[in-house]
Tab-separated table of N, CA and C in Angstrom:
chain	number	residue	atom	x	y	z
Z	1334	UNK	N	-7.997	13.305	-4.259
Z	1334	UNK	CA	-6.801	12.632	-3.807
Z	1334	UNK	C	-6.607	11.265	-4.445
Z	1335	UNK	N	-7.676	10.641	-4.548
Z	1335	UNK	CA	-7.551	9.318	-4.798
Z	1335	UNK	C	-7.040	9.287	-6.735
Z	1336	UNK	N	-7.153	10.231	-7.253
Z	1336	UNK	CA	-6.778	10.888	-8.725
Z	1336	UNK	C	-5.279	10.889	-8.300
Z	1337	UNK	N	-4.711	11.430	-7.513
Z	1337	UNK	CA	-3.338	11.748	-7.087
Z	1337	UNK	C	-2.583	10.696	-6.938
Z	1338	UNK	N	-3.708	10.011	-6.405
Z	1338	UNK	CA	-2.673	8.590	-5.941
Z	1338	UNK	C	-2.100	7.558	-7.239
Z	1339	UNK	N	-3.481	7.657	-8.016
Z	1339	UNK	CA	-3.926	7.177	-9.578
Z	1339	UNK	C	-2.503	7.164	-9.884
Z	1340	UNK	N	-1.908	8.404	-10.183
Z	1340	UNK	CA	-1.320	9.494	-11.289
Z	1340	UNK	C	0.266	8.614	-10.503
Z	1341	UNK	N	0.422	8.434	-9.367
Z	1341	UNK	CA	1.599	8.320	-8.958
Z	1341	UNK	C	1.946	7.252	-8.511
Z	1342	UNK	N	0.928	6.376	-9.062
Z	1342	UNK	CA	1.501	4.889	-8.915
Z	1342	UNK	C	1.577	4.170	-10.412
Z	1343	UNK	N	1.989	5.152	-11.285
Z	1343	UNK	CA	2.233	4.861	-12.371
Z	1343	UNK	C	3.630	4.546	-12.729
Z	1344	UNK	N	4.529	5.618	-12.367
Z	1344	UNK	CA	5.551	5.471	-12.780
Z	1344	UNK	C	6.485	4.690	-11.576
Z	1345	UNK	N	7.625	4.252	-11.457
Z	1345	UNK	CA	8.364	3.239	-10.382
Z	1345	UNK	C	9.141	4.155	-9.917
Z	1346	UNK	N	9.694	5.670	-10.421
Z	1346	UNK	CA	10.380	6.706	-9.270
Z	1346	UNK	C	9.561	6.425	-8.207
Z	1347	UNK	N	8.605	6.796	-8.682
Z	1347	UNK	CA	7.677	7.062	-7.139
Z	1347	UNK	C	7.595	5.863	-6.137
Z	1348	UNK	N	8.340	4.872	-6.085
Z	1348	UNK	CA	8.293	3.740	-5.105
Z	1348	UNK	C	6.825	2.784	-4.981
Z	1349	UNK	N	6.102	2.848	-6.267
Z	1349	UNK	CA	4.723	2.335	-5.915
Z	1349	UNK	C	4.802	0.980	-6.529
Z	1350	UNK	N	5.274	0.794	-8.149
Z	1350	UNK	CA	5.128	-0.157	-8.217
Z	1350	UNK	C	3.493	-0.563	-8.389
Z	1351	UNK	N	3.306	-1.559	-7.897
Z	1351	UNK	CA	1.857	-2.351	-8.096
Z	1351	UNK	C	1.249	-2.885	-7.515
Z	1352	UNK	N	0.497	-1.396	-6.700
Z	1352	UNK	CA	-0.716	-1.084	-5.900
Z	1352	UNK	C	-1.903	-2.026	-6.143
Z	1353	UNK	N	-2.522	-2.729	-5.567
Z	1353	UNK	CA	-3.667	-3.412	-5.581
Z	1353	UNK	C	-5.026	-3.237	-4.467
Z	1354	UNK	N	-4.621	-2.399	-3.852
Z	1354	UNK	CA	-5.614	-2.044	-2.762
Z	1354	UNK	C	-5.137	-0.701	-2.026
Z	1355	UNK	N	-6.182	0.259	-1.825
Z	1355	UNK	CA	-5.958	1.714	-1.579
Z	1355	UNK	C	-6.975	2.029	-0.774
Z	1356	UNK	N	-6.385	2.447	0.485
Z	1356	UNK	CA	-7.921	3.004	1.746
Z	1356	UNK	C	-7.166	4.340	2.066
Z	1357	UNK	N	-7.777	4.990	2.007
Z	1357	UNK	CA	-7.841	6.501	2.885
Z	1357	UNK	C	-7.579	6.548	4.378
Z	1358	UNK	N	-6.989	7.017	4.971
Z	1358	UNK	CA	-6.107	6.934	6.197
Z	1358	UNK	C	-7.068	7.811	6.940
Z	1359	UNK	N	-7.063	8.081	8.143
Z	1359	UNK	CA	-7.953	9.252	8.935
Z	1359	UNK	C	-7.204	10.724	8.807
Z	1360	UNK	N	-5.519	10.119	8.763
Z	1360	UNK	CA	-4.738	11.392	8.429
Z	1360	UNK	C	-4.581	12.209	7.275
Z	1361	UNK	N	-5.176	11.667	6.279
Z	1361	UNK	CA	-5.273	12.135	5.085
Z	1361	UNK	C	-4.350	11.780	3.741
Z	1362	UNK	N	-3.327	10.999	4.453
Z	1362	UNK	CA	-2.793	9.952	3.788
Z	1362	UNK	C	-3.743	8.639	3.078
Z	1363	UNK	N	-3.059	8.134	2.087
Z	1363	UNK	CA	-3.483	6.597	1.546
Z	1363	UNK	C	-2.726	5.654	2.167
Z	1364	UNK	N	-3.405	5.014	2.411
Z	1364	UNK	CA	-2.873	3.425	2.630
Z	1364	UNK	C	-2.722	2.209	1.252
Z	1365	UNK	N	-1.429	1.743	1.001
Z	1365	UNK	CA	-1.466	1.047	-0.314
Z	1365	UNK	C	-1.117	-0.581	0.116
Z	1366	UNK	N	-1.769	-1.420	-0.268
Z	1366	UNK	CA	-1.124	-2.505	-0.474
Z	1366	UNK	C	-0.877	-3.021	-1.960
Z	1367	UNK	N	0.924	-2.965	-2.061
Z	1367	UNK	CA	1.624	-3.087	-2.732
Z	1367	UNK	C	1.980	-4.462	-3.215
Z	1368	UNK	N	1.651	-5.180	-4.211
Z	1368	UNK	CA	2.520	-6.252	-4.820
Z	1368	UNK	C	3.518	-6.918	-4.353
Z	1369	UNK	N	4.230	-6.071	-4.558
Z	1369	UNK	CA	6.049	-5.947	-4.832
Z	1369	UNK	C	6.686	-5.477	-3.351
Z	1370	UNK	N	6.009	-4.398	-2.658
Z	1370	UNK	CA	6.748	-3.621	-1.857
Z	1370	UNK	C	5.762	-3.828	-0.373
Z	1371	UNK	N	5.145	-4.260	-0.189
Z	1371	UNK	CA	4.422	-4.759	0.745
Z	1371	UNK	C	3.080	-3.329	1.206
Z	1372	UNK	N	3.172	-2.728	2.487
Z	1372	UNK	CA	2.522	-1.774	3.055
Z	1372	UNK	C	2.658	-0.569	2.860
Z	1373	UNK	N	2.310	0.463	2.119
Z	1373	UNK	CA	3.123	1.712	2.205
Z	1373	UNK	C	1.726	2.423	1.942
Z	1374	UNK	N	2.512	3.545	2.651
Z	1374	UNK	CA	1.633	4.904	2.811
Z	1374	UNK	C	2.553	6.244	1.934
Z	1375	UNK	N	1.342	6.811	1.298
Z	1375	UNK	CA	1.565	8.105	0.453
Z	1375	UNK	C	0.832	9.169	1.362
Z	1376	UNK	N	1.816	10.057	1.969
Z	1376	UNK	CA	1.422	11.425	2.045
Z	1376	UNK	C	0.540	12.519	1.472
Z	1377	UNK	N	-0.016	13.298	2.427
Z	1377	UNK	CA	-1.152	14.504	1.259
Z	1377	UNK	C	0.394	14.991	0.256
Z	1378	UNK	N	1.314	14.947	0.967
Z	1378	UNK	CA	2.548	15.976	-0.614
Z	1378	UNK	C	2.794	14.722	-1.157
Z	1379	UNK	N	2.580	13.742	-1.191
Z	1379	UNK	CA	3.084	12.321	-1.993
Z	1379	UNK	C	4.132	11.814	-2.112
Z	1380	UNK	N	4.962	12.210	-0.965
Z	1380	UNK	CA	5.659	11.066	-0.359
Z	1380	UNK	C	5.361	9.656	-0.286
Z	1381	UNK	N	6.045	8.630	-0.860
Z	1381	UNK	CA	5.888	7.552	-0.492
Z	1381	UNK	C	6.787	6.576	0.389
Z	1382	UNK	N	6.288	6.011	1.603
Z	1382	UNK	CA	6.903	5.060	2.730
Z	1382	UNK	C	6.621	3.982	2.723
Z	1383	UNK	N	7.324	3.203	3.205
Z	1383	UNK	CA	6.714	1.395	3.074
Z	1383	UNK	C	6.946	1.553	4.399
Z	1384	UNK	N	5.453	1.108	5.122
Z	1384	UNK	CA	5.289	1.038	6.399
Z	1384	UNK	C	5.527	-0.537	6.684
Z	1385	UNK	N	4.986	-1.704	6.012
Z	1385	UNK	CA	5.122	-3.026	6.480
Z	1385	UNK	C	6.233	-3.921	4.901
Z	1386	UNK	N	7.146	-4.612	5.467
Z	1386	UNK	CA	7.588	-5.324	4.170
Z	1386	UNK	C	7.883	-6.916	4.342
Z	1387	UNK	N	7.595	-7.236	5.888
Z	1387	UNK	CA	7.759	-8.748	6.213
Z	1387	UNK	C	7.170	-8.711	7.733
Z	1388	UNK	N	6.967	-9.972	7.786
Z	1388	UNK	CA	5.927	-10.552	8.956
Z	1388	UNK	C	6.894	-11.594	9.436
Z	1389	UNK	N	7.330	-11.157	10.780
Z	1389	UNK	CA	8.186	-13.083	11.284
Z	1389	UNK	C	9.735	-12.753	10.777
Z	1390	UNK	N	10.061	-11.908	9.619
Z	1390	UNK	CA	10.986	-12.227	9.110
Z	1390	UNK	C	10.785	-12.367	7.629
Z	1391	UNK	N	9.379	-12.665	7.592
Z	1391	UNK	CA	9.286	-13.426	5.936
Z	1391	UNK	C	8.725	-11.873	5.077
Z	1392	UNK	N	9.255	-11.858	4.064
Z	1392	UNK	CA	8.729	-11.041	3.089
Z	1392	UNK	C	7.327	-11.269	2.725
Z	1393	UNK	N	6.629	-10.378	2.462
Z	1393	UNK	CA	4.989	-10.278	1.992
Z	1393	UNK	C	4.970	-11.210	0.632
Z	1394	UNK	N	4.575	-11.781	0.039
Z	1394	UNK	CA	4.255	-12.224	-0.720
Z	1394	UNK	C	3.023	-11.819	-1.799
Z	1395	UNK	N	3.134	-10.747	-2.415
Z	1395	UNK	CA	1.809	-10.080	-3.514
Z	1395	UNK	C	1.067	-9.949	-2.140
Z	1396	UNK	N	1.212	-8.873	-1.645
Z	1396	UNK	CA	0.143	-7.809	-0.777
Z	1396	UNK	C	-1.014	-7.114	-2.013
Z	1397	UNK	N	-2.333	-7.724	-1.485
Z	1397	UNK	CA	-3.269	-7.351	-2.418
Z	1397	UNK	C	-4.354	-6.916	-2.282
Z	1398	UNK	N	-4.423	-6.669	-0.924
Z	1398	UNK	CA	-5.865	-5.701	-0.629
Z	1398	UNK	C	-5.375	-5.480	0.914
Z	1399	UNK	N	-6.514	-4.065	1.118
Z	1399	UNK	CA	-6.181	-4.076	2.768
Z	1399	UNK	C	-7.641	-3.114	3.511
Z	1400	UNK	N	-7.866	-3.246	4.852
Z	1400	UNK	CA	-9.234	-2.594	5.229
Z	1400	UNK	C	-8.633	-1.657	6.538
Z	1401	UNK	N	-8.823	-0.488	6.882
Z	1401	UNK	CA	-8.668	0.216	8.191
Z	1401	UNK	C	-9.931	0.301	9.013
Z	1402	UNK	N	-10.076	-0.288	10.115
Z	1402	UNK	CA	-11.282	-0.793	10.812
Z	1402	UNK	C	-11.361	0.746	11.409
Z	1403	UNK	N	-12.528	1.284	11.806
Z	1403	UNK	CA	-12.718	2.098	12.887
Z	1403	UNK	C	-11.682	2.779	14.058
Z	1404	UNK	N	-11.018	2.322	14.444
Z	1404	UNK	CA	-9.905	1.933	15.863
Z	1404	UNK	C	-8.734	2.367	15.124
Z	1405	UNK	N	-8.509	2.289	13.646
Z	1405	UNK	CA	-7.534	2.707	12.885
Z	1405	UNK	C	-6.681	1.498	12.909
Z	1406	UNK	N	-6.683	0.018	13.283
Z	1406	UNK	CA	-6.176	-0.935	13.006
Z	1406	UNK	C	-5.865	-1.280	11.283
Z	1407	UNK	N	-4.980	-1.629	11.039
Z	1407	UNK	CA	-5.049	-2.109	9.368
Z	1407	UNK	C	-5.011	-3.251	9.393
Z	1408	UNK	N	-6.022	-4.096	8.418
Z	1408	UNK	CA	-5.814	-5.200	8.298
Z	1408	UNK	C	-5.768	-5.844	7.016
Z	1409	UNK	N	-4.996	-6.578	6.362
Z	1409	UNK	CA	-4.054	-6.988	5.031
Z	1409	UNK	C	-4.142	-8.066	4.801
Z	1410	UNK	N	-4.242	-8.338	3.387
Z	1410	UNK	CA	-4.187	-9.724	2.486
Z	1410	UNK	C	-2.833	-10.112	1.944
Z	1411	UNK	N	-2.843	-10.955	1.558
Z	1411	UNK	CA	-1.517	-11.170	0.670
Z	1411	UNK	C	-1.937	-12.522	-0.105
Z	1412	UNK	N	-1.669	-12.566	-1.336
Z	1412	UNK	CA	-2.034	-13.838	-2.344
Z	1412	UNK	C	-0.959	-15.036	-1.716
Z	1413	UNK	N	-1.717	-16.240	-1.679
Z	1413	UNK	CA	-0.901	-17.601	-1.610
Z	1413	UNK	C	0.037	-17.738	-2.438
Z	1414	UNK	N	1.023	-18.463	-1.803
Z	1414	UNK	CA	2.281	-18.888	-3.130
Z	1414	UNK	C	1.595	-20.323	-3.374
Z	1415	UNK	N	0.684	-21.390	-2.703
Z	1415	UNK	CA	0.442	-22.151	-3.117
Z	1415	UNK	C	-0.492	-22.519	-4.076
């Protein structure tokens, strides 16, 4: 799967753009944190969704890594603008 995901965050049809962090979901989905597009999840058929794209109101700023704890909580980085 994680080959799949590879393959389809190459091109920008696919809504991926520039993935910087990729965890495996319990559902069998990926979890991506996206650059550009903030939170999104790819389906086992590879669908892609943007689950998170602003916090407060504010847009993500370079979403660049992310961890799914046990409990299935996600928890996310995003690079400083400063």
């Amino acid at each position: 799967r994680l080959h799949r995901a590879a393959k389809l965050a190459i091109g920008e049809r696919e809504g991926i753009h520039r993935p910087l962090g990729i965890e495996p979901a319990a559902d069998g989905s990926l979890l991506v944190a996206n650059a550009y597009r903030g939170l999104q999840r790819i389906s086992p058929g590879g669908k892609v969704e943007t689950l998170l794209a602003a916090v407060d109101g504010a847009p993500l700023v370079y979403a660049d890594d992310l961890a799914i704890a046990d409990d299935s909580t996600v928890y996310f980085a995003e690079e400083s603008t400063k």
